[in-house]
Amino acid sequence: MEIGAFSIILVLALAAGLIGGMLGLGGGIILVPGLTLLLGYDVKVAAAASLVTVIATSTASATVYVSQRLTNIRLGMLLEIATTLGALVGGVIAVYISGKYIFFIFAAVLIYAGANMLRVQRSRSEPSSDEPLSRLDSSYTDPMSGKVVNYRVKNVPAGMAGSLIAGIISGMLGIGGGIIKVPLMNLVMRIPMRAAIATSNFMIGVTAAAGALVFWANGKVDPAVAAPCVIGVLIGARLGTRVGSRVPSRALKIGFAIFVVITAAQMMQKGFSL
């Protein structure tokens, strides 16, 4: 790969990581449309590169959440059984179906992500109790208030089913799946938002690795594309978390909604043209 092409991908990945970090989303949801719509890469090669990127970014940030004791490791390992299986299935589906269907599905996921971003989400938590906690229930110290938050994990079967779907989508589209896992854990399993985000981040690296393995076995992982993506997204995500704290959240959400509408329309148009 020429230096010019490497630099272009690096800048795109940097922008994807920056925007993803500002919005609290993985860079894959921005990186894949960028690689396909702007640079003309095959959607399967773009998804494979994105999954490799998710592995790197998840590993880097998961250690922070674990050290802060925000991650529910037992719950994450349980849900990972379903989501890893889903990622393997999704990867196989992506390899063998026409690329145009991937564009259509990605457009639908973008619209879902935009609607979910605009929706007001409330953290769900259970009050402290003298009743013994189960093996999946946990607690953490809120870094903002310093208070200990105890919570009980609800609706585990629904969480497993949702994790399976999140894994399939992750494996197909090259995204971490956090846009599905976080609302699932928060709204359905009644896990506080901070713990849901940390636990999802703990899981998505393994999920992405399962999907990337399928793409690699079928020759879709291009190191010349994946390497600048990993470097750019890692740097961009670190910058995005700092910049995002200085920008009003409402402005970020509206900007992302506009991005979703435009990108989803382009992804659908691309699908129809194949």
PDB file of C-alpha atoms in Angstrom:
ATOM      1  CA  MET A   1       0.000   0.000   0.000  1.00  0.00           C
ATOM      2  CA  GLU A   2       1.244   3.478  -0.882  1.00  0.00           C
ATOM      3  CA  ILE A   3       1.885   6.070   1.808  1.00  0.00           C
ATOM      4  CA  GLY A   4      -0.916   8.229   0.384  1.00  0.00           C
ATOM      5  CA  ALA A   5      -3.547   5.474   0.699  1.00  0.00           C
ATOM      6  CA  PHE A   6      -2.311   4.585   4.199  1.00  0.00           C
ATOM      7  CA  SER A   7      -2.583   8.243   5.240  1.00  0.00           C
ATOM      8  CA  ILE A   8      -6.112   8.608   3.859  1.00  0.00           C
ATOM      9  CA  ILE A   9      -7.338   5.547   5.759  1.00  0.00           C
ATOM     10  CA  LEU A  10      -5.535   6.759   8.886  1.00  0.00           C
ATOM     11  CA  VAL A  11      -7.278  10.149   8.717  1.00  0.00           C
ATOM     12  CA  LEU A  12     -10.661   8.494   8.142  1.00  0.00           C
ATOM     13  CA  ALA A  13     -10.106   6.153  11.103  1.00  0.00           C
ATOM     14  CA  LEU A  14      -8.987   9.079  13.247  1.00  0.00           C
ATOM     15  CA  ALA A  15     -12.241  10.896  12.437  1.00  0.00           C
ATOM     16  CA  ALA A  16     -14.283   7.736  13.104  1.00  0.00           C
ATOM     17  CA  GLY A  17     -12.599   7.239  16.475  1.00  0.00           C
ATOM     18  CA  LEU A  18     -13.007  10.919  17.362  1.00  0.00           C
ATOM     19  CA  ILE A  19     -16.731  10.957  16.587  1.00  0.00           C
ATOM     20  CA  GLY A  20     -17.280   7.538  18.144  1.00  0.00           C
ATOM     21  CA  GLY A  21     -15.464   8.608  21.303  1.00  0.00           C
ATOM     22  CA  MET A  22     -17.505  11.800  21.564  1.00  0.00           C
ATOM     23  CA  LEU A  23     -20.782   9.878  21.223  1.00  0.00           C
ATOM     24  CA  GLY A  24     -19.811   6.865  23.313  1.00  0.00           C
ATOM     25  CA  LEU A  25     -20.119   4.554  20.295  1.00  0.00           C
ATOM     26  CA  GLY A  26     -17.616   2.244  18.669  1.00  0.00           C
ATOM     27  CA  GLY A  27     -15.798   3.672  15.681  1.00  0.00           C
ATOM     28  CA  GLY A  28     -17.029   0.815  13.476  1.00  0.00           C
ATOM     29  CA  ILE A  29     -20.447   2.328  12.936  1.00  0.00           C
ATOM     30  CA  ILE A  30     -18.700   5.292  11.274  1.00  0.00           C
ATOM     31  CA  LEU A  31     -15.615   3.533   9.913  1.00  0.00           C
ATOM     32  CA  VAL A  32     -17.447   0.966   7.753  1.00  0.00           C
ATOM     33  CA  PRO A  33     -19.569   3.554   5.871  1.00  0.00           C
ATOM     34  CA  GLY A  34     -16.453   5.694   5.424  1.00  0.00           C
ATOM     35  CA  LEU A  35     -14.377   2.887   3.933  1.00  0.00           C
ATOM     36  CA  THR A  36     -17.160   1.771   1.597  1.00  0.00           C
ATOM     37  CA  LEU A  37     -18.855   5.018   0.575  1.00  0.00           C
ATOM     38  CA  LEU A  38     -15.857   7.373   0.537  1.00  0.00           C
ATOM     39  CA  LEU A  39     -12.930   5.097  -0.334  1.00  0.00           C
ATOM     40  CA  GLY A  40     -14.740   2.402  -2.304  1.00  0.00           C
ATOM     41  CA  TYR A  41     -13.587  -0.654  -0.363  1.00  0.00           C
ATOM     42  CA  ASP A  42     -15.621  -3.847  -0.447  1.00  0.00           C
ATOM     43  CA  VAL A  43     -18.069  -3.862   2.456  1.00  0.00           C
ATOM     44  CA  LYS A  44     -16.786  -7.239   3.680  1.00  0.00           C
ATOM     45  CA  VAL A  45     -13.175  -6.022   3.761  1.00  0.00           C
ATOM     46  CA  ALA A  46     -14.354  -2.893   5.607  1.00  0.00           C
ATOM     47  CA  ALA A  47     -16.306  -4.966   8.154  1.00  0.00           C
ATOM     48  CA  ALA A  48     -13.293  -7.219   8.746  1.00  0.00           C
ATOM     49  CA  ALA A  49     -10.988  -4.226   9.316  1.00  0.00           C
ATOM     50  CA  SER A  50     -13.539  -2.702  11.672  1.00  0.00           C
ATOM     51  CA  LEU A  51     -13.724  -5.881  13.756  1.00  0.00           C
ATOM     52  CA  VAL A  52      -9.937  -5.907  14.151  1.00  0.00           C
ATOM     53  CA  THR A  53     -10.196  -2.291  15.301  1.00  0.00           C
ATOM     54  CA  VAL A  54     -12.896  -3.165  17.841  1.00  0.00           C
ATOM     55  CA  ILE A  55     -10.611  -5.808  19.372  1.00  0.00           C
ATOM     56  CA  ALA A  56      -7.884  -3.214  19.942  1.00  0.00           C
ATOM     57  CA  THR A  57     -10.123  -0.444  21.287  1.00  0.00           C
ATOM     58  CA  SER A  58     -12.072  -2.782  23.562  1.00  0.00           C
ATOM     59  CA  THR A  59      -8.890  -4.224  25.051  1.00  0.00           C
ATOM     60  CA  ALA A  60      -7.521  -0.747  25.739  1.00  0.00           C
ATOM     61  CA  SER A  61     -10.641   0.583  27.461  1.00  0.00           C
ATOM     62  CA  ALA A  62     -11.863  -2.594  29.176  1.00  0.00           C
ATOM     63  CA  THR A  63      -8.860  -2.637  31.507  1.00  0.00           C
ATOM     64  CA  VAL A  64      -9.822   0.809  32.787  1.00  0.00           C
ATOM     65  CA  TYR A  65     -13.403  -0.218  33.569  1.00  0.00           C
ATOM     66  CA  VAL A  66     -12.268  -3.441  35.266  1.00  0.00           C
ATOM     67  CA  SER A  67      -9.784  -1.553  37.438  1.00  0.00           C
ATOM     68  CA  GLN A  68     -12.607   0.815  38.479  1.00  0.00           C
ATOM     69  CA  ARG A  69     -14.752  -2.233  39.387  1.00  0.00           C
ATOM     70  CA  LEU A  70     -17.576  -1.072  37.121  1.00  0.00           C
ATOM     71  CA  THR A  71     -17.542  -4.265  35.028  1.00  0.00           C
ATOM     72  CA  ASN A  72     -19.787  -7.166  36.015  1.00  0.00           C
ATOM     73  CA  ILE A  73     -17.358  -9.883  34.944  1.00  0.00           C
ATOM     74  CA  ARG A  74     -19.601 -12.845  35.803  1.00  0.00           C
ATOM     75  CA  LEU A  75     -22.509 -11.436  33.798  1.00  0.00           C
ATOM     76  CA  GLY A  76     -20.225 -10.504  30.908  1.00  0.00           C
ATOM     77  CA  MET A  77     -18.792 -14.030  30.694  1.00  0.00           C
ATOM     78  CA  LEU A  78     -22.289 -15.532  30.731  1.00  0.00           C
ATOM     79  CA  LEU A  79     -23.681 -13.259  28.019  1.00  0.00           C
ATOM     80  CA  GLU A  80     -20.498 -13.706  25.991  1.00  0.00           C
ATOM     81  CA  ILE A  81     -21.453 -17.341  25.370  1.00  0.00           C
ATOM     82  CA  ALA A  82     -24.472 -16.195  23.359  1.00  0.00           C
ATOM     83  CA  THR A  83     -22.872 -13.179  21.733  1.00  0.00           C
ATOM     84  CA  THR A  84     -19.762 -15.097  20.593  1.00  0.00           C
ATOM     85  CA  LEU A  85     -21.929 -17.790  19.043  1.00  0.00           C
ATOM     86  CA  GLY A  86     -23.920 -15.038  17.347  1.00  0.00           C
ATOM     87  CA  ALA A  87     -20.746 -13.373  16.044  1.00  0.00           C
ATOM     88  CA  LEU A  88     -19.583 -16.631  14.465  1.00  0.00           C
ATOM     89  CA  VAL A  89     -22.973 -17.069  12.799  1.00  0.00           C
ATOM     90  CA  GLY A  90     -23.001 -13.435  11.683  1.00  0.00           C
ATOM     91  CA  GLY A  91     -19.524 -13.706  10.219  1.00  0.00           C
ATOM     92  CA  VAL A  92     -20.485 -16.778   8.197  1.00  0.00           C
ATOM     93  CA  ILE A  93     -23.643 -15.058   6.948  1.00  0.00           C
ATOM     94  CA  ALA A  94     -21.673 -11.953   5.934  1.00  0.00           C
ATOM     95  CA  VAL A  95     -19.113 -13.970   3.986  1.00  0.00           C
ATOM     96  CA  TYR A  96     -21.694 -15.829   1.913  1.00  0.00           C
ATOM     97  CA  ILE A  97     -24.512 -13.318   1.329  1.00  0.00           C
ATOM     98  CA  SER A  98     -24.461 -10.568  -1.267  1.00  0.00           C
ATOM     99  CA  GLY A  99     -22.833  -7.327  -0.174  1.00  0.00           C
ATOM    100  CA  LYS A 100     -25.986  -5.370  -0.990  1.00  0.00           C
ATOM    101  CA  TYR A 101     -27.859  -7.019   1.875  1.00  0.00           C
ATOM    102  CA  ILE A 102     -25.101  -5.947   4.254  1.00  0.00           C
ATOM    103  CA  PHE A 103     -25.611  -2.348   3.100  1.00  0.00           C
ATOM    104  CA  PHE A 104     -29.362  -2.606   3.765  1.00  0.00           C
ATOM    105  CA  ILE A 105     -28.886  -4.134   7.230  1.00  0.00           C
ATOM    106  CA  PHE A 106     -26.228  -1.571   8.116  1.00  0.00           C
ATOM    107  CA  ALA A 107     -28.605   1.242   7.122  1.00  0.00           C
ATOM    108  CA  ALA A 108     -31.274  -0.217   9.438  1.00  0.00           C
ATOM    109  CA  VAL A 109     -28.781  -0.477  12.332  1.00  0.00           C
ATOM    110  CA  LEU A 110     -27.708   3.140  11.748  1.00  0.00           C
ATOM    111  CA  ILE A 111     -31.318   4.308  11.996  1.00  0.00           C
ATOM    112  CA  TYR A 112     -31.770   2.273  15.184  1.00  0.00           C
ATOM    113  CA  ALA A 113     -28.601   3.763  16.660  1.00  0.00           C
ATOM    114  CA  GLY A 114     -29.749   7.299  15.852  1.00  0.00           C
ATOM    115  CA  ALA A 115     -33.194   6.773  17.369  1.00  0.00           C
ATOM    116  CA  ASN A 116     -31.682   5.165  20.462  1.00  0.00           C
ATOM    117  CA  MET A 117     -29.220   8.045  20.830  1.00  0.00           C
ATOM    118  CA  LEU A 118     -32.030  10.624  20.818  1.00  0.00           C
ATOM    119  CA  ARG A 119     -34.172   8.676  23.246  1.00  0.00           C
ATOM    120  CA  VAL A 120     -33.830   9.661  26.887  1.00  0.00           C
ATOM    121  CA  GLN A 121     -32.355   6.719  28.744  1.00  0.00           C
ATOM    122  CA  ARG A 122     -32.621   6.330  32.474  1.00  0.00           C
ATOM    123  CA  SER A 123     -30.335   4.216  34.512  1.00  0.00           C
ATOM    124  CA  ARG A 124     -32.058   1.360  36.235  1.00  0.00           C
ATOM    125  CA  SER A 125     -30.812   0.206  39.601  1.00  0.00           C
ATOM    126  CA  GLU A 126     -32.140  -1.688  42.558  1.00  0.00           C
ATOM    127  CA  PRO A 127     -32.053  -0.151  46.032  1.00  0.00           C
ATOM    128  CA  SER A 128     -29.779  -1.550  48.686  1.00  0.00           C
ATOM    129  CA  SER A 129     -31.187  -4.548  50.533  1.00  0.00           C
ATOM    130  CA  ASP A 130     -30.220  -6.970  53.272  1.00  0.00           C
ATOM    131  CA  GLU A 131     -31.305  -9.835  51.006  1.00  0.00           C
ATOM    132  CA  PRO A 132     -28.280 -11.812  49.741  1.00  0.00           C
ATOM    133  CA  LEU A 133     -27.222 -11.078  46.174  1.00  0.00           C
ATOM    134  CA  SER A 134     -27.158 -13.832  43.567  1.00  0.00           C
ATOM    135  CA  ARG A 135     -23.932 -14.720  41.740  1.00  0.00           C
ATOM    136  CA  LEU A 136     -24.762 -12.342  38.876  1.00  0.00           C
ATOM    137  CA  ASP A 137     -25.820  -9.389  41.025  1.00  0.00           C
ATOM    138  CA  SER A 138     -23.137  -6.864  41.822  1.00  0.00           C
ATOM    139  CA  SER A 139     -22.299  -3.390  43.048  1.00  0.00           C
ATOM    140  CA  TYR A 140     -19.926  -0.550  42.250  1.00  0.00           C
ATOM    141  CA  THR A 141     -18.894   2.808  43.623  1.00  0.00           C
ATOM    142  CA  ASP A 142     -20.233   5.636  41.484  1.00  0.00           C
ATOM    143  CA  PRO A 143     -17.221   7.757  40.468  1.00  0.00           C
ATOM    144  CA  MET A 144     -19.325  10.948  40.431  1.00  0.00           C
ATOM    145  CA  SER A 145     -21.150  10.688  43.762  1.00  0.00           C
ATOM    146  CA  GLY A 146     -18.909   8.244  45.633  1.00  0.00           C
ATOM    147  CA  LYS A 147     -21.986   6.218  46.640  1.00  0.00           C
ATOM    148  CA  VAL A 148     -22.141   2.432  46.485  1.00  0.00           C
ATOM    149  CA  VAL A 149     -24.755   1.237  43.965  1.00  0.00           C
ATOM    150  CA  ASN A 150     -26.163  -2.273  44.452  1.00  0.00           C
ATOM    151  CA  TYR A 151     -28.145  -3.806  41.613  1.00  0.00           C
ATOM    152  CA  ARG A 152     -29.878  -7.070  40.783  1.00  0.00           C
ATOM    153  CA  VAL A 153     -29.709  -8.644  37.330  1.00  0.00           C
ATOM    154  CA  LYS A 154     -33.170  -9.303  35.882  1.00  0.00           C
ATOM    155  CA  ASN A 155     -34.491 -11.180  32.834  1.00  0.00           C
ATOM    156  CA  VAL A 156     -31.375 -13.241  32.124  1.00  0.00           C
ATOM    157  CA  PRO A 157     -33.037 -15.389  29.384  1.00  0.00           C
ATOM    158  CA  ALA A 158     -34.058 -12.237  27.501  1.00  0.00           C
ATOM    159  CA  GLY A 159     -30.539 -10.915  27.943  1.00  0.00           C
ATOM    160  CA  MET A 160     -29.069 -14.086  26.459  1.00  0.00           C
ATOM    161  CA  ALA A 161     -31.431 -13.912  23.471  1.00  0.00           C
ATOM    162  CA  GLY A 162     -30.639 -10.243  22.899  1.00  0.00           C
ATOM    163  CA  SER A 163     -26.907 -10.936  23.174  1.00  0.00           C
ATOM    164  CA  LEU A 164     -27.213 -13.608  20.496  1.00  0.00           C
ATOM    165  CA  ILE A 165     -28.840 -11.069  18.150  1.00  0.00           C
ATOM    166  CA  ALA A 166     -26.202  -8.457  19.021  1.00  0.00           C
ATOM    167  CA  GLY A 167     -23.482 -10.977  18.204  1.00  0.00           C
ATOM    168  CA  ILE A 168     -24.999 -11.807  14.822  1.00  0.00           C
ATOM    169  CA  ILE A 169     -25.227  -8.130  13.902  1.00  0.00           C
ATOM    170  CA  SER A 170     -21.684  -7.520  15.138  1.00  0.00           C
ATOM    171  CA  GLY A 171     -20.273 -10.381  13.088  1.00  0.00           C
ATOM    172  CA  MET A 172     -22.150  -9.325   9.970  1.00  0.00           C
ATOM    173  CA  LEU A 173     -21.463  -5.603  10.037  1.00  0.00           C
ATOM    174  CA  GLY A 174     -18.095  -5.275  11.736  1.00  0.00           C
ATOM    175  CA  ILE A 175     -19.345  -3.315  14.747  1.00  0.00           C
ATOM    176  CA  GLY A 176     -18.884  -4.074  18.417  1.00  0.00           C
ATOM    177  CA  GLY A 177     -22.559  -4.567  19.151  1.00  0.00           C
ATOM    178  CA  GLY A 178     -22.566  -2.157  22.089  1.00  0.00           C
ATOM    179  CA  ILE A 179     -25.390  -0.105  20.543  1.00  0.00           C
ATOM    180  CA  ILE A 180     -27.610  -3.124  21.202  1.00  0.00           C
ATOM    181  CA  LYS A 181     -26.013  -4.585  24.322  1.00  0.00           C
ATOM    182  CA  VAL A 182     -26.006  -1.402  26.403  1.00  0.00           C
ATOM    183  CA  PRO A 183     -29.754  -0.619  25.992  1.00  0.00           C
ATOM    184  CA  LEU A 184     -30.510  -4.323  26.428  1.00  0.00           C
ATOM    185  CA  MET A 185     -28.715  -4.549  29.763  1.00  0.00           C
ATOM    186  CA  ASN A 186     -29.979  -1.184  30.985  1.00  0.00           C
ATOM    187  CA  LEU A 187     -33.649  -1.361  29.961  1.00  0.00           C
ATOM    188  CA  VAL A 188     -34.337  -5.115  30.005  1.00  0.00           C
ATOM    189  CA  MET A 189     -31.905  -6.523  32.571  1.00  0.00           C
ATOM    190  CA  ARG A 190     -32.197  -3.427  34.828  1.00  0.00           C
ATOM    191  CA  ILE A 191     -28.447  -2.844  35.087  1.00  0.00           C
ATOM    192  CA  PRO A 192     -27.326   0.751  35.831  1.00  0.00           C
ATOM    193  CA  MET A 193     -25.986   2.559  32.759  1.00  0.00           C
ATOM    194  CA  ARG A 194     -22.389   2.837  33.986  1.00  0.00           C
ATOM    195  CA  ALA A 195     -22.196  -0.882  34.710  1.00  0.00           C
ATOM    196  CA  ALA A 196     -23.921  -1.708  31.409  1.00  0.00           C
ATOM    197  CA  ILE A 197     -21.419   0.340  29.394  1.00  0.00           C
ATOM    198  CA  ALA A 198     -18.439  -1.169  31.232  1.00  0.00           C
ATOM    199  CA  THR A 199     -19.730  -4.749  30.905  1.00  0.00           C
ATOM    200  CA  SER A 200     -20.532  -4.267  27.215  1.00  0.00           C
ATOM    201  CA  ASN A 201     -17.023  -2.941  26.614  1.00  0.00           C
ATOM    202  CA  PHE A 202     -15.614  -5.995  28.371  1.00  0.00           C
ATOM    203  CA  MET A 203     -17.583  -8.255  26.004  1.00  0.00           C
ATOM    204  CA  ILE A 204     -17.204  -6.629  22.585  1.00  0.00           C
ATOM    205  CA  GLY A 205     -13.523  -7.463  22.171  1.00  0.00           C
ATOM    206  CA  VAL A 206     -14.232 -11.198  22.390  1.00  0.00           C
ATOM    207  CA  THR A 207     -17.284 -10.795  20.154  1.00  0.00           C
ATOM    208  CA  ALA A 208     -15.240  -8.970  17.531  1.00  0.00           C
ATOM    209  CA  ALA A 209     -12.478 -11.571  17.710  1.00  0.00           C
ATOM    210  CA  ALA A 210     -14.967 -14.337  16.921  1.00  0.00           C
ATOM    211  CA  GLY A 211     -16.335 -12.463  13.917  1.00  0.00           C
ATOM    212  CA  ALA A 212     -12.884 -11.439  12.705  1.00  0.00           C
ATOM    213  CA  LEU A 213     -11.752 -15.071  12.802  1.00  0.00           C
ATOM    214  CA  VAL A 214     -14.425 -15.996  10.254  1.00  0.00           C
ATOM    215  CA  PHE A 215     -13.473 -13.095   7.974  1.00  0.00           C
ATOM    216  CA  TRP A 216      -9.768 -13.973   8.295  1.00  0.00           C
ATOM    217  CA  ALA A 217     -10.410 -17.619   7.419  1.00  0.00           C
ATOM    218  CA  ASN A 218     -12.139 -16.437   4.240  1.00  0.00           C
ATOM    219  CA  GLY A 219      -9.374 -14.002   3.242  1.00  0.00           C
ATOM    220  CA  LYS A 220     -11.294 -10.798   4.006  1.00  0.00           C
ATOM    221  CA  VAL A 221      -8.873  -9.320   6.561  1.00  0.00           C
ATOM    222  CA  ASP A 222      -6.514  -6.970   4.707  1.00  0.00           C
ATOM    223  CA  PRO A 223      -3.652  -5.924   7.047  1.00  0.00           C
ATOM    224  CA  ALA A 224      -2.950  -2.870   4.867  1.00  0.00           C
ATOM    225  CA  VAL A 225      -6.453  -1.605   5.641  1.00  0.00           C
ATOM    226  CA  ALA A 226      -6.786  -2.887   9.207  1.00  0.00           C
ATOM    227  CA  ALA A 227      -3.467  -1.465  10.492  1.00  0.00           C
ATOM    228  CA  PRO A 228      -4.158   2.251   9.823  1.00  0.00           C
ATOM    229  CA  CYS A 229      -7.732   1.731  11.042  1.00  0.00           C
ATOM    230  CA  VAL A 230      -6.527   0.443  14.408  1.00  0.00           C
ATOM    231  CA  ILE A 231      -4.000   3.271  14.834  1.00  0.00           C
ATOM    232  CA  GLY A 232      -6.430   6.003  13.788  1.00  0.00           C
ATOM    233  CA  VAL A 233      -9.392   4.827  15.846  1.00  0.00           C
ATOM    234  CA  LEU A 234      -7.301   4.321  18.996  1.00  0.00           C
ATOM    235  CA  ILE A 235      -5.941   7.883  18.802  1.00  0.00           C
ATOM    236  CA  GLY A 236      -9.274   9.374  17.743  1.00  0.00           C
ATOM    237  CA  ALA A 237     -11.250   7.649  20.490  1.00  0.00           C
ATOM    238  CA  ARG A 238      -8.875   8.974  23.149  1.00  0.00           C
ATOM    239  CA  LEU A 239      -9.255  12.509  21.796  1.00  0.00           C
ATOM    240  CA  GLY A 240     -13.016  12.087  21.386  1.00  0.00           C
ATOM    241  CA  THR A 241     -13.624  11.282  25.029  1.00  0.00           C
ATOM    242  CA  ARG A 242     -11.886  14.521  26.012  1.00  0.00           C
ATOM    243  CA  VAL A 243     -13.544  16.710  23.380  1.00  0.00           C
ATOM    244  CA  GLY A 244     -16.967  15.193  23.991  1.00  0.00           C
ATOM    245  CA  SER A 245     -17.004  16.316  27.618  1.00  0.00           C
ATOM    246  CA  ARG A 246     -16.803  19.941  26.437  1.00  0.00           C
ATOM    247  CA  VAL A 247     -19.596  19.748  23.864  1.00  0.00           C
ATOM    248  CA  PRO A 248     -23.290  19.868  24.909  1.00  0.00           C
ATOM    249  CA  SER A 249     -24.725  16.349  24.737  1.00  0.00           C
ATOM    250  CA  ARG A 250     -27.825  17.586  22.928  1.00  0.00           C
ATOM    251  CA  ALA A 251     -25.702  19.039  20.144  1.00  0.00           C
ATOM    252  CA  LEU A 252     -23.787  15.764  19.838  1.00  0.00           C
ATOM    253  CA  LYS A 253     -26.999  13.763  19.589  1.00  0.00           C
ATOM    254  CA  ILE A 254     -28.544  16.047  16.957  1.00  0.00           C
ATOM    255  CA  GLY A 255     -25.323  15.966  14.932  1.00  0.00           C
ATOM    256  CA  PHE A 256     -25.261  12.179  15.078  1.00  0.00           C
ATOM    257  CA  ALA A 257     -28.920  11.973  14.040  1.00  0.00           C
ATOM    258  CA  ILE A 258     -28.134  14.083  10.951  1.00  0.00           C
ATOM    259  CA  PHE A 259     -25.167  11.853  10.182  1.00  0.00           C
ATOM    260  CA  VAL A 260     -27.371   8.762  10.517  1.00  0.00           C
ATOM    261  CA  VAL A 261     -30.027  10.025   8.102  1.00  0.00           C
ATOM    262  CA  ILE A 262     -27.503  10.962   5.423  1.00  0.00           C
ATOM    263  CA  THR A 263     -25.329   7.861   5.798  1.00  0.00           C
ATOM    264  CA  ALA A 264     -28.251   5.421   5.993  1.00  0.00           C
ATOM    265  CA  ALA A 265     -29.682   6.862   2.774  1.00  0.00           C
ATOM    266  CA  GLN A 266     -26.312   6.500   1.049  1.00  0.00           C
ATOM    267  CA  MET A 267     -25.875   2.952   2.310  1.00  0.00           C
ATOM    268  CA  MET A 268     -29.310   1.991   0.974  1.00  0.00           C
ATOM    269  CA  GLN A 269     -28.581   3.675  -2.347  1.00  0.00           C
ATOM    270  CA  LYS A 270     -25.309   1.739  -2.557  1.00  0.00           C
ATOM    271  CA  GLY A 271     -27.159  -1.479  -1.836  1.00  0.00           C
ATOM    272  CA  PHE A 272     -29.702  -0.864  -4.574  1.00  0.00           C
ATOM    273  CA  SER A 273     -26.905  -0.162  -7.056  1.00  0.00           C
ATOM    274  CA  LEU A 274     -25.285  -3.600  -6.547  1.00  0.00           C
TER     275      LEU A 274
END
